[in-house]
Short mmCIF file of C-alpha atoms and ligand atoms in Angstrom, two decimals:
data_model
loop_
_atom_site.label_atom_id
_atom_site.label_comp_id
_atom_site.label_asym_id
_atom_site.label_seq_id
_atom_site.Cartn_x
_atom_site.Cartn_y
_atom_site.Cartn_z
CA MET K 14 113.84 66.71 129.31
CA SER K 15 114.18 63.01 128.52
CA GLU K 16 117.59 61.66 127.58
CA ARG K 17 116.38 60.96 124.04
CA ASN K 18 115.07 64.53 123.61
CA LEU K 19 118.33 65.75 124.98
CA ARG K 20 120.17 63.87 122.29
CA ASN K 21 117.94 65.53 119.67
CA GLU K 22 118.70 68.93 121.20
CA LEU K 23 122.42 68.25 121.13
CA GLU K 24 122.05 66.89 117.58
CA ARG K 25 120.68 70.28 116.50
CA SER K 26 123.51 72.20 118.12
CA CYS K 27 126.84 73.00 116.45
CA ARG K 28 129.17 74.10 119.20
CA ILE K 29 129.38 72.56 122.64
CA ALA K 30 131.60 73.45 125.62
CA VAL K 31 132.43 70.73 128.13
CA LEU K 32 133.58 71.61 131.65
CA THR K 33 134.34 69.85 134.89
CA HIS K 34 135.30 70.72 138.46
CA VAL K 35 138.44 72.63 139.46
CA HIS K 36 141.46 70.43 140.27
CA PRO K 37 139.95 67.71 138.11
CA ASP K 38 140.47 64.08 139.14
CA GLY K 39 140.40 60.91 137.04
CA ASP K 40 136.60 60.74 136.98
CA ALA K 41 136.23 64.39 135.96
CA LEU K 42 138.78 64.12 133.15
CA GLY K 43 137.76 60.60 132.10
CA SER K 44 134.03 61.27 131.85
CA ALA K 45 134.61 64.62 130.14
CA THR K 46 137.07 63.15 127.62
CA ALA K 47 134.71 60.34 126.64
CA LEU K 48 131.82 62.76 126.16
CA VAL K 49 133.98 65.22 124.20
CA LEU K 50 135.16 62.46 121.83
CA GLY K 51 131.65 60.98 121.56
CA LEU K 52 130.02 64.30 120.65
CA ARG K 53 132.80 65.01 118.16
CA SER K 54 131.98 61.72 116.46
CA LEU K 55 128.50 63.19 115.80
CA GLY K 56 130.24 65.99 113.89
CA LYS K 57 129.91 68.58 116.66
CA GLU K 58 132.54 71.18 117.37
CA VAL K 59 133.32 70.39 120.99
CA SER K 60 135.73 72.31 123.19
CA PHE K 61 136.94 71.02 126.53
CA PHE K 62 137.92 73.64 129.11
CA THR K 63 140.01 73.37 132.26
CA GLU K 64 141.19 76.11 134.58
CA ARG K 65 144.81 74.97 134.39
CA PRO K 66 146.75 72.67 132.08
CA VAL K 67 145.98 69.00 132.83
CA GLU K 68 148.56 67.39 135.10
CA GLU K 69 151.10 65.04 133.57
CA THR K 70 149.69 61.97 135.42
CA TYR K 71 146.37 62.27 133.57
CA ARG K 72 147.55 63.37 130.15
CA PHE K 73 147.76 59.86 128.71
CA PHE K 74 143.97 59.62 128.38
CA THR K 75 142.71 63.21 128.43
CA ALA K 76 141.41 65.09 125.38
CA GLU K 77 143.30 68.29 124.63
CA SER K 78 141.90 71.08 126.80
CA GLN K 79 141.79 74.84 126.45
CA LEU K 80 142.03 77.24 129.36
CA ILE K 81 138.76 78.70 130.68
CA GLU K 82 140.16 82.22 130.42
CA THR K 83 140.12 81.81 126.64
CA MET K 84 136.46 80.66 126.59
CA LEU K 85 133.86 82.72 124.68
CA PRO K 86 130.65 81.32 126.24
CA ASP K 87 128.30 83.06 123.80
CA ILE K 88 129.49 81.03 120.82
CA TYR K 89 128.36 77.73 122.40
CA ASP K 90 124.89 76.32 121.84
CA TRP K 91 125.28 74.11 124.90
CA MET K 92 127.46 74.04 127.99
CA ILE K 93 127.91 70.71 129.76
CA ALA K 94 129.39 70.23 133.24
CA LEU K 95 130.51 66.78 134.36
CA ASP K 96 131.29 65.41 137.84
CA CYS K 97 130.77 68.86 139.32
CA GLY K 98 128.60 68.85 142.45
CA ALA K 99 128.07 72.60 142.80
CA PRO K 100 128.43 75.62 140.48
CA ASP K 101 131.23 77.22 142.51
CA ARG K 102 133.31 74.11 141.77
CA LEU K 103 133.35 75.22 138.13
CA GLY K 104 135.86 77.87 139.21
CA ALA K 105 136.28 80.67 136.68
CA ALA K 106 133.52 79.19 134.47
CA GLU K 107 130.80 79.48 137.13
CA SER K 108 129.14 82.74 136.07
CA ALA K 109 129.28 81.93 132.33
CA PHE K 110 127.68 78.54 133.00
CA LEU K 111 124.92 79.91 135.23
CA ALA K 112 124.10 82.65 132.70
CA HIS K 113 123.99 80.33 129.69
CA PRO K 114 120.50 79.45 128.34
CA HIS K 115 121.28 75.77 127.53
CA THR K 116 123.14 73.87 130.23
CA LEU K 117 123.44 70.21 131.17
CA VAL K 118 124.90 68.62 134.30
CA VAL K 119 125.83 64.94 134.54
CA ASP K 120 126.97 64.09 138.06
CA HIS K 121 126.94 61.55 140.88
CA HIS K 122 127.29 63.82 143.96
CA HIS K 123 124.21 63.23 146.09
CA THR K 124 124.55 66.82 147.32
CA ASN K 125 124.08 68.18 143.78
CA THR K 126 121.05 70.51 143.79
CA GLY K 127 120.69 70.59 139.99
CA TYR K 128 122.06 73.94 138.94
CA ALA K 129 121.69 73.42 135.17
CA HIS K 130 118.60 73.55 132.94
CA THR K 131 118.82 69.81 132.41
CA ASN K 132 120.22 67.73 135.27
CA ILE K 133 121.14 64.06 135.16
CA ILE K 134 122.14 63.23 138.73
CA ASP K 135 122.53 59.80 140.29
CA GLY K 136 123.88 59.86 143.84
CA ASP K 137 124.09 56.06 143.85
CA SER K 138 126.44 55.88 140.87
CA ALA K 139 130.04 55.20 141.90
CA SER K 140 131.40 57.49 139.20
CA THR K 141 130.27 60.02 136.63
CA ALA K 142 132.08 57.84 134.08
CA GLU K 143 129.47 55.08 134.59
CA MET K 144 126.72 57.61 133.89
CA VAL K 145 128.44 58.83 130.72
CA PHE K 146 128.82 55.20 129.63
CA ASP K 147 125.02 54.81 129.96
CA LEU K 148 124.34 58.08 128.13
CA LEU K 149 126.61 57.19 125.21
CA ASN K 150 124.81 53.86 124.88
CA GLU K 151 121.39 55.47 125.16
CA TRP K 152 122.39 57.95 122.46
CA GLN K 153 123.85 55.12 120.34
CA ILE K 154 127.24 56.81 120.13
CA PRO K 155 129.94 54.16 119.57
CA ILE K 156 132.59 53.94 122.30
CA THR K 157 136.08 53.85 120.79
CA PRO K 158 139.11 52.38 122.63
CA GLU K 159 140.21 55.94 123.55
CA MET K 160 136.79 56.68 125.05
CA ALA K 161 136.76 53.31 126.84
CA THR K 162 140.17 54.07 128.33
CA ALA K 163 139.01 57.47 129.61
CA LEU K 164 135.84 55.99 131.13
CA TYR K 165 137.77 53.12 132.71
CA VAL K 166 140.07 55.66 134.40
CA GLY K 167 136.99 57.42 135.77
CA VAL K 168 135.55 54.20 137.15
CA VAL K 169 138.79 52.90 138.62
CA THR K 170 139.86 56.17 140.29
CA ASP K 171 136.49 57.09 141.83
CA THR K 172 136.01 53.60 143.25
CA GLY K 173 139.54 53.39 144.65
CA ARG K 174 140.24 50.45 142.32
CA PHE K 175 136.81 48.92 142.95
CA ALA K 176 137.31 49.01 146.73
CA TYR K 177 134.99 51.78 147.99
CA SER K 178 131.52 50.97 149.23
CA ALA K 179 129.88 52.86 146.36
CA THR K 180 131.20 50.12 144.02
CA THR K 181 128.34 47.96 142.74
CA GLU K 182 127.77 44.97 140.53
CA LYS K 183 127.00 47.46 137.80
CA THR K 184 130.39 49.14 138.28
CA HIS K 185 132.05 45.82 137.47
CA GLN K 186 129.75 45.23 134.53
CA VAL K 187 130.59 48.64 133.07
CA ALA K 188 134.30 48.00 133.67
CA GLY K 189 133.99 44.65 131.89
CA ALA K 190 132.25 46.27 128.94
CA LEU K 191 134.97 48.92 128.78
CA LEU K 192 137.67 46.23 128.64
CA ARG K 193 135.80 44.62 125.76
CA LEU K 194 135.66 48.02 124.03
CA GLY K 195 139.42 48.38 124.18
CA ALA K 196 140.47 49.80 127.55
CA ASP K 197 143.80 48.26 128.59
CA SER K 198 143.40 47.78 132.35
CA ASN K 199 147.04 46.67 132.92
CA GLU K 200 148.39 49.75 131.25
CA ILE K 201 145.91 52.04 133.03
CA HIS K 202 146.68 50.58 136.47
CA HIS K 203 150.38 50.79 135.74
CA ARG K 204 150.18 54.45 134.70
CA LEU K 205 147.90 55.50 137.57
CA TYR K 206 149.19 53.44 140.46
CA GLU K 207 152.61 51.98 139.80
CA VAL K 208 154.55 54.76 138.18
CA THR K 209 155.27 57.26 140.90
CA THR K 210 157.38 60.38 140.95
CA LEU K 211 160.20 61.29 143.28
CA ALA K 212 158.19 64.41 144.23
CA SER K 213 155.26 62.23 145.31
CA LEU K 214 157.55 60.03 147.43
CA GLN K 215 159.17 63.08 149.02
CA ALA K 216 155.74 64.60 149.73
CA LYS K 217 154.72 61.39 151.51
CA ALA K 218 157.83 61.57 153.69
CA GLU K 219 157.04 65.20 154.57
CA VAL K 220 153.39 64.46 155.40
CA ILE K 221 154.37 61.51 157.61
CA LYS K 222 156.61 63.86 159.61
CA THR K 223 153.60 66.10 160.37
CA LEU K 224 151.23 63.31 161.34
CA ARG K 225 149.00 64.03 164.38
CA PHE K 226 146.21 62.01 165.94
CA PHE K 227 142.99 63.17 167.61
CA CYS K 228 139.70 61.72 168.86
CA ASN K 229 141.34 58.73 170.61
CA ASP K 230 143.53 58.15 167.56
CA ARG K 231 140.53 57.74 165.26
CA LEU K 232 141.30 60.95 163.35
CA ALA K 233 144.68 61.15 161.60
CA VAL K 234 145.76 64.54 160.25
CA GLY K 235 148.65 65.13 157.87
CA PHE K 236 149.81 68.43 156.43
CA LEU K 237 151.90 69.69 153.52
CA PRO K 238 153.12 73.29 153.81
CA ARG K 239 153.24 75.48 150.72
CA SER K 240 157.02 76.03 151.05
CA VAL K 241 157.67 72.26 150.93
CA ALA K 242 155.25 71.68 148.03
CA GLN K 243 157.06 74.39 146.08
CA THR K 244 160.50 73.01 146.85
CA ILE K 245 159.64 69.50 145.73
CA ASP K 246 157.33 70.76 142.95
CA VAL K 247 154.46 68.34 143.59
CA GLY K 248 151.09 68.55 141.79
CA ASP K 249 147.57 67.70 143.01
CA ALA K 250 147.44 64.41 141.11
CA GLU K 251 150.63 63.28 142.82
CA LEU K 252 149.04 63.99 146.21
CA ASP K 253 145.84 62.14 145.40
CA GLY K 254 146.37 59.12 147.64
CA MET K 255 147.49 61.06 150.69
CA SER K 256 144.20 61.15 152.65
CA ASN K 257 143.64 57.45 151.85
CA MET K 258 147.07 56.65 153.24
CA LEU K 259 146.10 58.31 156.54
CA ARG K 260 142.64 56.73 156.69
CA ASN K 261 144.15 53.29 156.02
CA LEU K 262 146.16 53.35 159.24
CA GLN K 263 144.92 50.66 161.58
CA GLY K 264 142.27 51.99 164.01
CA VAL K 265 141.82 55.27 162.12
CA GLU K 266 138.29 56.16 161.02
CA VAL K 267 138.95 59.52 159.35
CA GLY K 268 142.06 60.53 157.42
CA ALA K 269 142.48 64.24 156.78
CA PHE K 270 145.12 65.66 154.50
CA LEU K 271 145.62 69.44 154.57
CA ARG K 272 147.45 71.06 151.73
CA GLU K 273 148.38 74.72 151.98
CA ARG K 274 147.58 76.34 148.67
CA GLU K 275 149.47 79.20 147.02
CA ASP K 276 146.97 81.76 148.37
CA GLY K 277 147.51 80.53 151.94
CA ALA K 278 144.14 78.74 152.24
CA TYR K 279 144.04 75.05 153.16
CA LYS K 280 142.57 72.40 150.89
CA VAL K 281 141.21 69.76 153.22
CA SER K 282 140.79 66.25 151.84
CA LEU K 283 138.80 63.78 153.95
CA ARG K 284 138.42 60.00 153.78
CA SER K 285 136.50 57.78 156.19
CA GLU K 286 136.58 54.07 156.87
CA ARG K 287 133.00 53.05 157.56
CA ILE K 288 131.18 55.20 160.15
CA VAL K 289 131.66 58.92 159.62
CA ASP K 290 129.85 60.66 156.75
CA VAL K 291 132.62 63.03 155.71
CA SER K 292 130.40 64.74 153.12
CA ALA K 293 128.29 66.12 156.00
CA ILE K 294 131.43 67.41 157.74
CA ALA K 295 132.71 68.94 154.48
CA ALA K 296 129.29 70.52 153.86
CA SER K 297 129.39 72.14 157.30
CA PHE K 298 132.57 73.89 156.11
CA MET K 299 131.01 74.87 152.75
CA GLY K 300 132.53 71.97 150.87
CA GLY K 301 131.05 68.71 149.63
CA GLY K 302 131.69 65.25 148.30
CA HIS K 303 130.64 61.71 149.12
CA ALA K 304 130.11 59.77 152.37
CA ARG K 305 133.63 58.24 152.27
CA ALA K 306 135.50 60.95 150.33
CA ALA K 307 134.90 64.66 150.65
CA GLY K 308 136.68 67.97 150.86
CA TYR K 309 136.56 71.67 151.54
CA THR K 310 138.68 74.81 151.63
CA SER K 311 139.54 76.54 154.88
CA ASN K 312 140.66 80.16 155.13
CA ALA K 313 141.43 79.89 158.85
CA THR K 314 144.90 79.23 160.28
CA LEU K 315 146.26 75.70 160.32
CA GLU K 316 145.61 75.25 164.05
CA GLU K 317 142.08 76.70 163.82
CA THR K 318 141.33 74.46 160.85
CA ILE K 319 142.49 71.34 162.71
CA GLU K 320 140.64 72.37 165.87
CA ALA K 321 137.35 72.87 164.01
CA LEU K 322 137.78 69.60 162.12
CA GLN K 323 138.57 67.70 165.29
CA LYS K 324 135.36 69.01 166.92
CA ALA K 325 133.29 68.09 163.87
CA VAL K 326 134.69 64.56 163.74
CA ALA K 327 134.37 64.09 167.53
CA SER K 328 130.66 64.95 167.35
CA THR K 329 130.05 62.13 164.87
CA LEU K 330 132.02 59.36 166.59
P1 AMP U 5 139.54 65.03 147.12
O1 AMP U 5 139.83 64.81 148.54
O2 AMP U 5 140.06 66.32 146.61
O3 AMP U 5 139.92 63.85 146.28
O4 AMP U 5 137.96 65.15 147.00
C1 AMP U 5 137.14 64.13 147.40
C2 AMP U 5 135.72 64.45 147.03
O5 AMP U 5 135.29 65.60 147.74
C3 AMP U 5 135.56 64.76 145.56
O6 AMP U 5 134.66 63.82 145.02
C4 AMP U 5 134.98 66.13 145.48
O7 AMP U 5 133.76 66.06 144.84
C5 AMP U 5 134.72 66.57 146.89
N1 AMP U 5 135.36 67.86 147.20
C6 AMP U 5 136.66 68.08 147.42
N2 AMP U 5 136.90 69.37 147.69
C7 AMP U 5 135.71 70.01 147.64
C8 AMP U 5 135.27 71.37 147.81
N3 AMP U 5 136.12 72.36 148.12
N4 AMP U 5 133.96 71.63 147.66
C9 AMP U 5 133.09 70.65 147.35
N5 AMP U 5 133.43 69.35 147.18
C10 AMP U 5 134.71 69.02 147.32
MN1 MN U 6 135.68 64.34 140.78
MN1 MN U 7 133.33 61.57 140.50
#
């Protein structure tokens, strides 16, 4: 379906559900918020669903969300998933989404196989927010300052403040347009990167204590046990920069941050400098992501998880 026909289809619908991936990041929440607000401006009844309440760090730009457990999928004419590379990343919404007769995916994961009826996928786009910016323009939906703020957050977080290699000339052009439309970059940078919490600082100290090096010091691994995370009460958003911090160490090619989740599994977050394609490593462990930023979940023990990761990284260096 062409993007124009898609707009006509959406125009005919009344109720739309918007979803994104579990543990949503700035791009997931920013692109979803802009689309939610844009479709509402067309008079649609649009609900935004997340698996858990949105973390405090991201609340300043995020549209009010409802919990997936309260979702009644049958009442929606369309279901839209943003920034979600695979259906299992929809969490509790996966089966409802796959069973729905009218679904749309907008995403920039090059590993996305297109699990919706209509798929808009651009693996070269640095963020889903850039794609939503294009769609809103194509559909002639005006971008308000609130929508511009949400999209700017998506662009700035997924490009690591315009630093990652996926950042293009177009990324900067979109960012410039968003500033013109009312995004306040100083305020956004301040909220996302300057204001920190004591919990985040304490978590950093704990992770630094656990730091281990492998593969001739080219792989740095840090770990946060569940007991410590509970004691200092730290959320995912507050741990967002941890794998970057490890990757940024001089001489390190891959930074790996392992967080023990409440169910005992490990959430592995990978970042690479310039050689290793961490999305391929993550995919080999049933995860996914991008060449320089990827992740997966491991149900093995901590030592087994590190051992397997070390082997995978060694084979690519
Ligand atoms: P994170 O390290 O959580 O910031 O994730 C980095 C990138 O990896 C994100 O863009 C996600 O799309 C992807 N990713 C993280 N965890 C998973 C997972 N369990 N399965 C698939 N993709 C993941
Ligand atoms: Mn994301
Ligand atoms: Mn993204």
